[in-house]
């Protein structure tokens, strides 16, 4: 009996979590424009999606920003984590306290801070400010993913490399980075997903007509959503699912 | 490792500019008026005006959202942790998969479900029942928040319970605890750090969101996040907006003090999701 | 033999804690030198100073007459065998061993035979493709040795390399270490807290305590002529007794006068008297200088270990003949088996 209750409960919650996604996917194949009523199967919104310049440019910007952000944040964050780990405990704790601020601060406060900063620096809002903002809020997550791996690494490992004649930069590339690779990978993945998924910070720091998928959905929601967006979500969901299955298969092979 | 200290230079520049200086600038804006002189007028205006009511409503909604997430999420995390290993990985994966899809799109899908011509009402019409007015009210906003933030509650709690030493549970059984007593005396107290980080991970975005309110609350439910947003995008009163951001940060500080004893600086929350990510 | 490494007036502190105090020592070419001391005595710090992982607060590290105090680790012609092996977990055995040569940009064609040679030296041929975490502790240690030795260092520094191995394996590795050192003819500087290991392997031993060199000498010297009570106690088991040196060749302890072979003390100077357990003879009650009663008798494999209570002290005695508990016995000690030590004397004091 309790097993039945447990299963039923899990079913209910997962139903709640997946209901909107299922509705989205179903209605992406709806012929009509109205939400809620089914007017027959059609691929019209998929066809329209691929000729809608506004949506395509938002998708392009989303991936452009996420890619640049991932690369730059990962470099800054990994080097930062490596650089702060030899500091004394108290100083390191203080640095990590500051690192924690963007993680804990409400997004809107971070966004407001960036807006004010940009205005004082005299920057024009657009693609550059958007990318800078994404780098700004993803770096701490990279640091947090890499630090535990670094802590796990025995200090004698880089020492062994130097003992064998490796210069500090060779030690970094040949020993430290290969050792912390899983942390770097999960940090990069986190930066990428956070950037793709972000709305609040993008909303405040973009300008000049540069839209990401999130900001576009938000502005569309105000003037009535275009069912092409449903088609876009369905495609994105399938891609994510595909990537996850692929990654799971790969990790299963490794272990 | 000493020779690597220099590697952190770009990181320090980043932290200085984007965290320290930008927050100081928000403070500076909050404590100055249009003229640039020091003044507390922004705060006086905030606590005297209608915004105070908005703040109360935000607190109330954030509180209920957190409570519902806890009540729904804890049993869920516990049930998942008791599943067989292969179902457990799948179940936790299924919690995270929706998070990889743009959350505005997912939130917007609720409009499709709840609206006047939406899925629920179409169904009600079909069976001949009376239509319900579901969208654009506080309930819809709370629903949207619970929907978005539930994983933030489930994941840290799950991580803590999942990592719990099986030996402790066996020891409790050995010392005469039945299943319920084991849960009350051992599992629940040990899972509190996860609960604490779950609470702060839900409460903080819940009190500051403006996008969920805009999508599901129409213009009827204004929260503090919406007011801040309007200051920066519509009204253009950045000083007043900054002051409200400072007020929001103060609430963040309170919620951290409340949960900090259980979870050092909330680091557990982030690393625990990172760990789940890797599974 | 020529001096290869010299430490001059080394001082080192970590925070308020002084780890090394006025360390002066010379390491000869091709010798097996052991730095022996309890944990926290500063022995690993000396090794890290030579390896280049620490710099002294003051003093110099000289290598072949050149001051290398500030030279970074990767430019020093020494290699280290780390306590926890520190093999690179992301590389297989072959790549671990080849690491140093690849850093030096040695052509792959030359690396291959040298790796083979090294794996042969440590008896692990055929392990090239294995991952390091699939190896046992002893195998990992051998790979670490191959990885260090392939660079043909002039000096190998070994930081308690056998500490994590079980007893049987440790004995095998001791023999192995000595063989490899003789075969290659290079200097080994070995750090350990295990006195038996030090006595077995070393040409010379440095006994260190609380950052101060207590004694330097051959294993035989240190065992037979410990300079002070600490060394006597640390190197093997000893009876250490409070005594008074009345005049030349006349010492008293346990309430009795004994003839000894020491001279040049102040009249009636308080001294430490050290007697090895195997040097205490058990005789009949009448013949003994001291009288006592057997408290315990344990069979230790080669000998029996007995605790014998006299009126003043309990003596530790090793003998091949067991006595029954409670049996009254007599004890005596030959004059040259009584070692008299000035209180608190350390290496170098005599010269002052």
Coordinates of N, CA, C and O in Angstrom, one line a residue, chain C residues 21 29 31 138 146 193 198 210 230 240 243 246 251 265 278 308-309:
Chain C
X21 N 66.8 24.5 13.4 CA 67.6 25.4 14.2 C 69.1 25.1 13.9 O 69.6 24.1 14.3
X29 N 79.3 12.4 -1.7 CA 78.9 11.8 -3.0 C 78.7 10.3 -2.8 O 79.5 9.6 -2.2
X31 N 76.8 8.4 -1.1 CA 76.6 7.7 0.2 C 75.1 7.5 0.4 O 74.2 8.1 -0.3
X138 N 53.1 -1.3 -3.2 CA 54.5 -1.6 -3.4 C 54.8 -1.4 -4.9 O 55.9 -0.8 -5.2
X146 N 61.1 4.4 -10.4 CA 61.6 4.4 -11.9 C 61.4 5.8 -12.4 O 62.3 6.3 -13.2
X193 N 61.3 7.5 10.2 CA 61.3 7.6 11.7 C 61.5 6.2 12.3 O 61.4 6.0 13.5
X198 N 66.7 2.6 9.4 CA 67.9 3.5 9.3 C 69.1 2.7 9.5 O 70.1 2.8 8.8
X210 N 63.5 17.9 17.3 CA 63.0 19.3 17.5 C 63.9 20.2 16.8 O 64.3 21.3 17.3
X230 N 68.4 11.0 24.5 CA 67.4 10.9 23.4 C 67.8 9.9 22.4 O 67.0 9.1 21.9
X240 N 67.6 3.7 30.6 CA 68.2 5.0 30.8 C 68.0 5.4 32.3 O 66.9 5.4 32.8
X243 N 72.3 9.0 37.0 CA 73.5 8.5 37.7 C 74.4 9.7 38.1 O 74.1 10.9 37.7
X246 N 81.2 10.1 40.0 CA 82.0 10.6 41.2 C 83.3 11.0 40.8 O 83.8 12.1 41.1
X251 N 81.1 5.4 38.6 CA 79.7 5.9 38.5 C 78.8 5.2 39.4 O 79.0 4.0 39.7
X265 N 84.9 14.0 33.4 CA 83.6 14.6 33.9 C 84.0 15.5 35.1 O 85.0 15.4 35.7
X278 N 70.4 -6.0 26.1 CA 71.2 -7.2 25.9 C 72.5 -7.2 26.6 O 73.2 -8.2 26.7
X308 N 62.7 -6.7 35.0 CA 63.2 -7.1 36.3 C 63.2 -5.9 37.2 O 63.9 -4.9 36.9
X309 N 62.5 -6.0 38.4 CA 62.4 -4.9 39.3 C 63.5 -5.0 40.4 O 63.6 -6.0 41.0

